[in-house]
mmCIF file of C-alpha atoms in Angstrom:
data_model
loop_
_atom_site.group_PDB
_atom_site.id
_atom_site.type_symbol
_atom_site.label_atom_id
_atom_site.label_comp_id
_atom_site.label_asym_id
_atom_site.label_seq_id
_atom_site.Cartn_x
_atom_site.Cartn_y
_atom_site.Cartn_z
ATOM 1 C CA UNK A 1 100.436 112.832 132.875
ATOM 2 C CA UNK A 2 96.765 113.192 133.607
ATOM 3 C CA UNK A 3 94.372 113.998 130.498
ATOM 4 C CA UNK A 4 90.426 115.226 130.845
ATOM 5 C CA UNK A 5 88.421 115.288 127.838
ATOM 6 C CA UNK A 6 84.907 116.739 128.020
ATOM 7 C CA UNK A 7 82.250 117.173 126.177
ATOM 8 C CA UNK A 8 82.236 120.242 123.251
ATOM 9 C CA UNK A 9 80.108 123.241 123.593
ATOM 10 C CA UNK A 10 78.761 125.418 123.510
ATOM 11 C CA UNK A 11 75.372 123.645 124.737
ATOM 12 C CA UNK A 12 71.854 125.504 124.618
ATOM 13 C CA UNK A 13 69.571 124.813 127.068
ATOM 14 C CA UNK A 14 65.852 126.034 127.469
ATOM 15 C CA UNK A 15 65.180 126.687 131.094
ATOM 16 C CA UNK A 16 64.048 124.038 133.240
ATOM 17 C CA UNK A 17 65.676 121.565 130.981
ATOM 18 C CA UNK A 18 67.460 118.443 131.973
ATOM 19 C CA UNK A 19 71.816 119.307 132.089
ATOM 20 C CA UNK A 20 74.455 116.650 130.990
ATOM 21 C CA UNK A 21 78.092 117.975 130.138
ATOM 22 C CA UNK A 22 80.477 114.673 129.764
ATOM 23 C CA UNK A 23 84.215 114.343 131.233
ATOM 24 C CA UNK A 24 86.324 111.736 131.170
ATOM 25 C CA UNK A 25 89.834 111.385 132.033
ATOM 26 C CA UNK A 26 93.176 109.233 131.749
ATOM 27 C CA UNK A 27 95.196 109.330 134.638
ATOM 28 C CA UNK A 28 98.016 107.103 137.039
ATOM 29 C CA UNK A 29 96.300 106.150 140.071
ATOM 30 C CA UNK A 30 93.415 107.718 141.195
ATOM 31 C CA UNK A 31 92.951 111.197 140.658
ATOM 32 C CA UNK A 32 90.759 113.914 142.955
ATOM 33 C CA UNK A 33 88.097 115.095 140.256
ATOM 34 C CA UNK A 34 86.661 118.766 140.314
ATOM 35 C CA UNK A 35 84.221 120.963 138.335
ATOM 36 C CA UNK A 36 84.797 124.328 137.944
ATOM 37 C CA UNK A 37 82.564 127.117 136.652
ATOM 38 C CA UNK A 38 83.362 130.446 135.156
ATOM 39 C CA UNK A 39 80.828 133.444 134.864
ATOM 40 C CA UNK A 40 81.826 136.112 132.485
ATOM 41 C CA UNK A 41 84.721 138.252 133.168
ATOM 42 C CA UNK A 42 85.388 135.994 135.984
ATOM 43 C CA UNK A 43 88.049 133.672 137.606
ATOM 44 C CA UNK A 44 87.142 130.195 138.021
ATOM 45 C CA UNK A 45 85.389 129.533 141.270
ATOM 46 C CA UNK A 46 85.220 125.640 142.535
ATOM 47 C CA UNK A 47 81.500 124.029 141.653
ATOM 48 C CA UNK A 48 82.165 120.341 143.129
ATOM 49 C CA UNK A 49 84.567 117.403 144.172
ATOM 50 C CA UNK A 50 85.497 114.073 144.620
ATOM 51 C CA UNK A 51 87.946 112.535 146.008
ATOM 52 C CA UNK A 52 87.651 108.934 145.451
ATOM 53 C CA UNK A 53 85.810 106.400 143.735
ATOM 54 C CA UNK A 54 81.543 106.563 144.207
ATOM 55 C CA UNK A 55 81.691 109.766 145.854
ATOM 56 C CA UNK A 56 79.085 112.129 144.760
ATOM 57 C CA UNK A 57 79.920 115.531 144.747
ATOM 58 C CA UNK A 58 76.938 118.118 144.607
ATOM 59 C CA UNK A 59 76.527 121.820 145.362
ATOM 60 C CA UNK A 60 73.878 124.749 143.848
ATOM 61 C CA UNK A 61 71.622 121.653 142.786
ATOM 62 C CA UNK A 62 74.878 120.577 139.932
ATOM 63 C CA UNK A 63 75.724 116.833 140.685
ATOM 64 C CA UNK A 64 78.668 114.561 139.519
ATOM 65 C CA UNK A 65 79.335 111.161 140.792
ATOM 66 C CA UNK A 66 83.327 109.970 140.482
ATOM 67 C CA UNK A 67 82.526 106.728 138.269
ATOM 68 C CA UNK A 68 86.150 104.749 138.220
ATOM 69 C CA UNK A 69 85.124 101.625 135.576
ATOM 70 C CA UNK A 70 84.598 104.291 133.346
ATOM 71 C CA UNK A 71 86.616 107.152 134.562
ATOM 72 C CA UNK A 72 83.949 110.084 134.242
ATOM 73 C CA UNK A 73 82.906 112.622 136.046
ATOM 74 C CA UNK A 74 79.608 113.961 134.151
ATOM 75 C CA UNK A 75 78.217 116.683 135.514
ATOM 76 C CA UNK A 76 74.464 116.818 135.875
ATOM 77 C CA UNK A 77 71.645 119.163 137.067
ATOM 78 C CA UNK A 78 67.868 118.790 136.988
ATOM 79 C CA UNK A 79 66.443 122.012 136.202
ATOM 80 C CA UNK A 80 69.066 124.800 134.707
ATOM 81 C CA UNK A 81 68.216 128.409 134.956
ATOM 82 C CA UNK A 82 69.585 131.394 133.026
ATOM 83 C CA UNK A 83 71.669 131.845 136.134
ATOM 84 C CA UNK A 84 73.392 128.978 134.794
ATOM 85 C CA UNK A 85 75.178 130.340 131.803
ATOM 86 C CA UNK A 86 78.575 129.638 132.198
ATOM 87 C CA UNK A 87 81.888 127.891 130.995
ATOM 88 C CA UNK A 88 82.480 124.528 132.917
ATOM 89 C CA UNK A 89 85.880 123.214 133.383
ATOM 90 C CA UNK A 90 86.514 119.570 134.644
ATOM 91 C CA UNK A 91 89.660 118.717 136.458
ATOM 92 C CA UNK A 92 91.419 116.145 137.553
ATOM 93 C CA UNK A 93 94.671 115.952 139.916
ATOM 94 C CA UNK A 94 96.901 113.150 141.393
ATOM 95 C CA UNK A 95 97.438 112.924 145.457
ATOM 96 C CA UNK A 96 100.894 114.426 145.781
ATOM 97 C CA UNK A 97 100.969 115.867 142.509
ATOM 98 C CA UNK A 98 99.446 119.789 143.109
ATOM 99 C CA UNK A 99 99.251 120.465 138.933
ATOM 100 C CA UNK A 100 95.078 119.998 138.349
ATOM 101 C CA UNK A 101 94.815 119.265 134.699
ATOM 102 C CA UNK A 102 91.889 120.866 132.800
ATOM 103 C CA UNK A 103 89.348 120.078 129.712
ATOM 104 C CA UNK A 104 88.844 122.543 127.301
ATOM 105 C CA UNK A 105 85.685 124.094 129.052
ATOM 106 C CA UNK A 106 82.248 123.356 127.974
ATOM 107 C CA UNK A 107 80.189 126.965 127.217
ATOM 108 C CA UNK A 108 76.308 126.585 128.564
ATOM 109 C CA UNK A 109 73.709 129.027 127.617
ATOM 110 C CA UNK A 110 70.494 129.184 129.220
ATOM 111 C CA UNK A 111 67.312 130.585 127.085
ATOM 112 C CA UNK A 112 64.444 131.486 128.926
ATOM 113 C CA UNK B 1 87.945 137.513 152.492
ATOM 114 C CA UNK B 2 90.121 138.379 149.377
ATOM 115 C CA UNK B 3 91.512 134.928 148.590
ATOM 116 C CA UNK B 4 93.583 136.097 145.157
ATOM 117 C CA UNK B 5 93.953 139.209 144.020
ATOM 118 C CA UNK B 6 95.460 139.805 140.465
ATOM 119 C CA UNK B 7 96.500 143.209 139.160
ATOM 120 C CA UNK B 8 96.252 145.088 136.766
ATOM 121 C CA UNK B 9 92.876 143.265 135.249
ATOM 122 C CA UNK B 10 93.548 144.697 131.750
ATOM 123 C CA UNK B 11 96.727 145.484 129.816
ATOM 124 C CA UNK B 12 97.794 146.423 126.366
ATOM 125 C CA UNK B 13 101.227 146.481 125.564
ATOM 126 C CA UNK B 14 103.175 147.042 121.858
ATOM 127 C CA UNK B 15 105.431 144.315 120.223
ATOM 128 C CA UNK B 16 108.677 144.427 122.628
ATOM 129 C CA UNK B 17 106.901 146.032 125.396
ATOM 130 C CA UNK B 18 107.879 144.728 129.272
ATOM 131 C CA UNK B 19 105.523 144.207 132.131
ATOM 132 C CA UNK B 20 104.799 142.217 135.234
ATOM 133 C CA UNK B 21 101.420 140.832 136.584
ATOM 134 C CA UNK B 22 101.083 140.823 139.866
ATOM 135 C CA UNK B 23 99.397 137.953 141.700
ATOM 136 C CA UNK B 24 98.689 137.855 145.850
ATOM 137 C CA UNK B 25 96.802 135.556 148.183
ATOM 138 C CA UNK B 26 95.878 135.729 151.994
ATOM 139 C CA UNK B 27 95.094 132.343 152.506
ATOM 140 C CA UNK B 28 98.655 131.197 153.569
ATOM 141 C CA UNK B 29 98.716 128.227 151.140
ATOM 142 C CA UNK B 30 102.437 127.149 149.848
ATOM 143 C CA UNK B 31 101.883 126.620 146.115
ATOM 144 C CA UNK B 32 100.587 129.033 143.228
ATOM 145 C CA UNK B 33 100.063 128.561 139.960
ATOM 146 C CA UNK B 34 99.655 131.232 136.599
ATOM 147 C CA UNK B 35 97.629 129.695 133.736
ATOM 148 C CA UNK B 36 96.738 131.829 130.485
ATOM 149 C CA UNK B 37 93.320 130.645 129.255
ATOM 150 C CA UNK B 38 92.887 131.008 125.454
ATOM 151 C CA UNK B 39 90.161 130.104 123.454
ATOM 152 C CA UNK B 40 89.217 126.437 122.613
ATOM 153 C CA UNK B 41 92.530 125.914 124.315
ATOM 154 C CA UNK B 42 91.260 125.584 127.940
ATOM 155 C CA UNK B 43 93.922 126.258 130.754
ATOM 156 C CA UNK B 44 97.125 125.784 130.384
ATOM 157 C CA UNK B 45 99.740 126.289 133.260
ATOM 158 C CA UNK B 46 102.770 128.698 132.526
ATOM 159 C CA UNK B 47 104.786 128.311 135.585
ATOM 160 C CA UNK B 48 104.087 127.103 139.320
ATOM 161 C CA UNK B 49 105.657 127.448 142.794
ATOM 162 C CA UNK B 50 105.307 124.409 145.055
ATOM 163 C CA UNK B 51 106.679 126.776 147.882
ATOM 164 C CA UNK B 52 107.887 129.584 148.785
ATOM 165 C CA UNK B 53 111.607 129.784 147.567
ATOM 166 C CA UNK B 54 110.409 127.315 144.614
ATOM 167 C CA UNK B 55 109.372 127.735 140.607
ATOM 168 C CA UNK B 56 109.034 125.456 138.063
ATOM 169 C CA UNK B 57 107.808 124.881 134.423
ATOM 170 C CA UNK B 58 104.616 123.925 133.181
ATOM 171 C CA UNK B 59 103.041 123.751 129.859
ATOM 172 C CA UNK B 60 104.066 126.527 128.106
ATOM 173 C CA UNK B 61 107.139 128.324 130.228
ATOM 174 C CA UNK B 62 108.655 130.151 126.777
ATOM 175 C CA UNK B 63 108.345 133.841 127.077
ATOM 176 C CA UNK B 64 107.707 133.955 130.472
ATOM 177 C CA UNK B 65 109.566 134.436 133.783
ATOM 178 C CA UNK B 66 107.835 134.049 137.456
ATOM 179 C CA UNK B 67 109.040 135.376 140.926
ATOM 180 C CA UNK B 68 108.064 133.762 144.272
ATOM 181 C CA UNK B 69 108.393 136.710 145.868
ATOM 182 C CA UNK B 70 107.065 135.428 149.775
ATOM 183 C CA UNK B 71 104.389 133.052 150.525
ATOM 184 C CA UNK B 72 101.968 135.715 149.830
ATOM 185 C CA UNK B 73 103.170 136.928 146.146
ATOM 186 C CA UNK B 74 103.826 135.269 142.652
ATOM 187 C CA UNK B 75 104.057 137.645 140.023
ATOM 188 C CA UNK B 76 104.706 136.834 136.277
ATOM 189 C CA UNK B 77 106.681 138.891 133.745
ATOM 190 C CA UNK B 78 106.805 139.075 129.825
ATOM 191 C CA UNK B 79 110.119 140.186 129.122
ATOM 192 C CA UNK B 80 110.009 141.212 125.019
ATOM 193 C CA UNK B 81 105.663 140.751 124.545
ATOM 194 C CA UNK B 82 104.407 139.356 121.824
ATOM 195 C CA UNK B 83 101.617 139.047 120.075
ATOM 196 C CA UNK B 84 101.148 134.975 120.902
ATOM 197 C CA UNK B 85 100.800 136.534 124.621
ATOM 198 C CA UNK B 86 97.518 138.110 123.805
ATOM 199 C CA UNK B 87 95.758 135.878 126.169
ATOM 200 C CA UNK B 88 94.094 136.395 129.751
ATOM 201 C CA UNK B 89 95.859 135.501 132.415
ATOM 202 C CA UNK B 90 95.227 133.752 135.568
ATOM 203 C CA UNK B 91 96.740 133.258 139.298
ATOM 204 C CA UNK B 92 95.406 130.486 141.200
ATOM 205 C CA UNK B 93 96.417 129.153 144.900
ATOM 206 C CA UNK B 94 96.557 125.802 146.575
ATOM 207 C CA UNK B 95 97.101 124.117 149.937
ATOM 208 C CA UNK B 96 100.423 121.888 149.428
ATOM 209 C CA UNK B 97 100.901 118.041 149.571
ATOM 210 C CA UNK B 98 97.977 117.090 147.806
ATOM 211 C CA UNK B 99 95.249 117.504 145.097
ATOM 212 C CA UNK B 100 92.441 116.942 146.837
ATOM 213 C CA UNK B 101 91.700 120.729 147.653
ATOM 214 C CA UNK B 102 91.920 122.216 144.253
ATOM 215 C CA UNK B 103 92.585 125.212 143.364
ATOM 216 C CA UNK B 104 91.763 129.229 144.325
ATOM 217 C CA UNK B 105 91.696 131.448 141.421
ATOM 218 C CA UNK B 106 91.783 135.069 140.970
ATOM 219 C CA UNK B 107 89.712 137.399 138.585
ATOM 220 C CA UNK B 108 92.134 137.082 135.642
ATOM 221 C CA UNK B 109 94.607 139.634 133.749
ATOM 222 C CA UNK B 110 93.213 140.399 130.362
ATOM 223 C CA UNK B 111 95.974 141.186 127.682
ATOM 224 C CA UNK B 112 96.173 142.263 124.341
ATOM 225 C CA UNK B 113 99.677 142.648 122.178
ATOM 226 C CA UNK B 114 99.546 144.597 119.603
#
């Protein structure tokens, strides 16, 4: 089965600093790769995708591009805010396999 | 908009102790999924339903049983608790037939055995 491996927290940021948080995964075929954040007390809500190799997925100013020759999925953002401070989860999940596989969540704390 | 709706969001139940969490969504998507989420563990799925009328295993299955009760409801139920099961718990939703959509989650069951 799949595996996702990402980077170990928790990471503290001052604001307005530069965001990496590494994932990389092992998988059969080519997985769909996902992001997830999780505010406290909180479900996980869906940050970004991508579906295929090269694609970029980007939302709230968080970017990850789906890198295949070196299966990652790093998840990057320009300027972090305290609104920022979260647990990430990367994901990864097969076409026609519905089970998303998760890393072990990355903790990110943002000090103003 | 609901999307999934988990209840109760906190439990604490003694050694032995019974219970069912409940788990809806309104989106009309075929599979769900309950994960417990522990710490420096990540997620890790319990049981999932491809569709209604469907369950399988996951992960870690032992201790657990699920229900695919219609489309709509999955619940899961700890039939002897034990501490181990102090975890929180979560209920996610997909669309079927691929993994390109990911997943829905709900708000999470927090519970302690004691």
């Amino acid at each position: 089965g799949n595996s996702v491996t990402q980077m170990e927290g928790p990471v503290t940021l001052s604001e307005e600093a530069f965001l990496t948080i590494n994932c990389t995964y092992t998988a059969t075929g080519y997985p769909s790769l996902f992001w997830y954040v999780q505010y406290p007390g909180e479900g996980l809500q869906l940050l970004l995708k991508a579906t295929k190799a090269d694609d970029k997925g980007s939302n709230k100013g968080f970017e990850a591009t789906y890198r295949k020759e070196t299966t990652s999925f790093h998840l990057e953002k320009g300027s972090v805010q305290v609104s920022d401070s979260a647990v990430y989860f990367c994901a990864a999940s097969n076409f026609g396999n519905e089970k998303l596989t998760f890393g072990t969540g990355t903790r990110l704390t943002i000090i103003p | 908009n609901a999307g999934v709706t988990q209840t109760p969001k906190f439990q604490v139940l003694k050694t032995g102790q019974s219970m069912t969490l409940q788990c809806a969504q309104d989106m009309n998507h075929n599979s769900m999924y309950w994960y417990r989420q522990d710490p420096g563990m990540g997620l890790r799925l319990i049981y999932y339903s491809a569709s209604e009328g469907t369950t399988d295993k996951g992960e870690v299955p032992n201790g657990y049983n699920v229900s695919r009760l219609n489309k709509r409801e999955f619940s899961l139920r700890l039939e002897s608790a034990a501490p181990s099961q102090t975890s929180v718990y979560f209920c996610a939703s997909s669309e079927s037939g691929t993994g390109t959509y990911g997943y829905t989650f709900g708000s999470g069951t927090r519970l302690t055995v004691v």
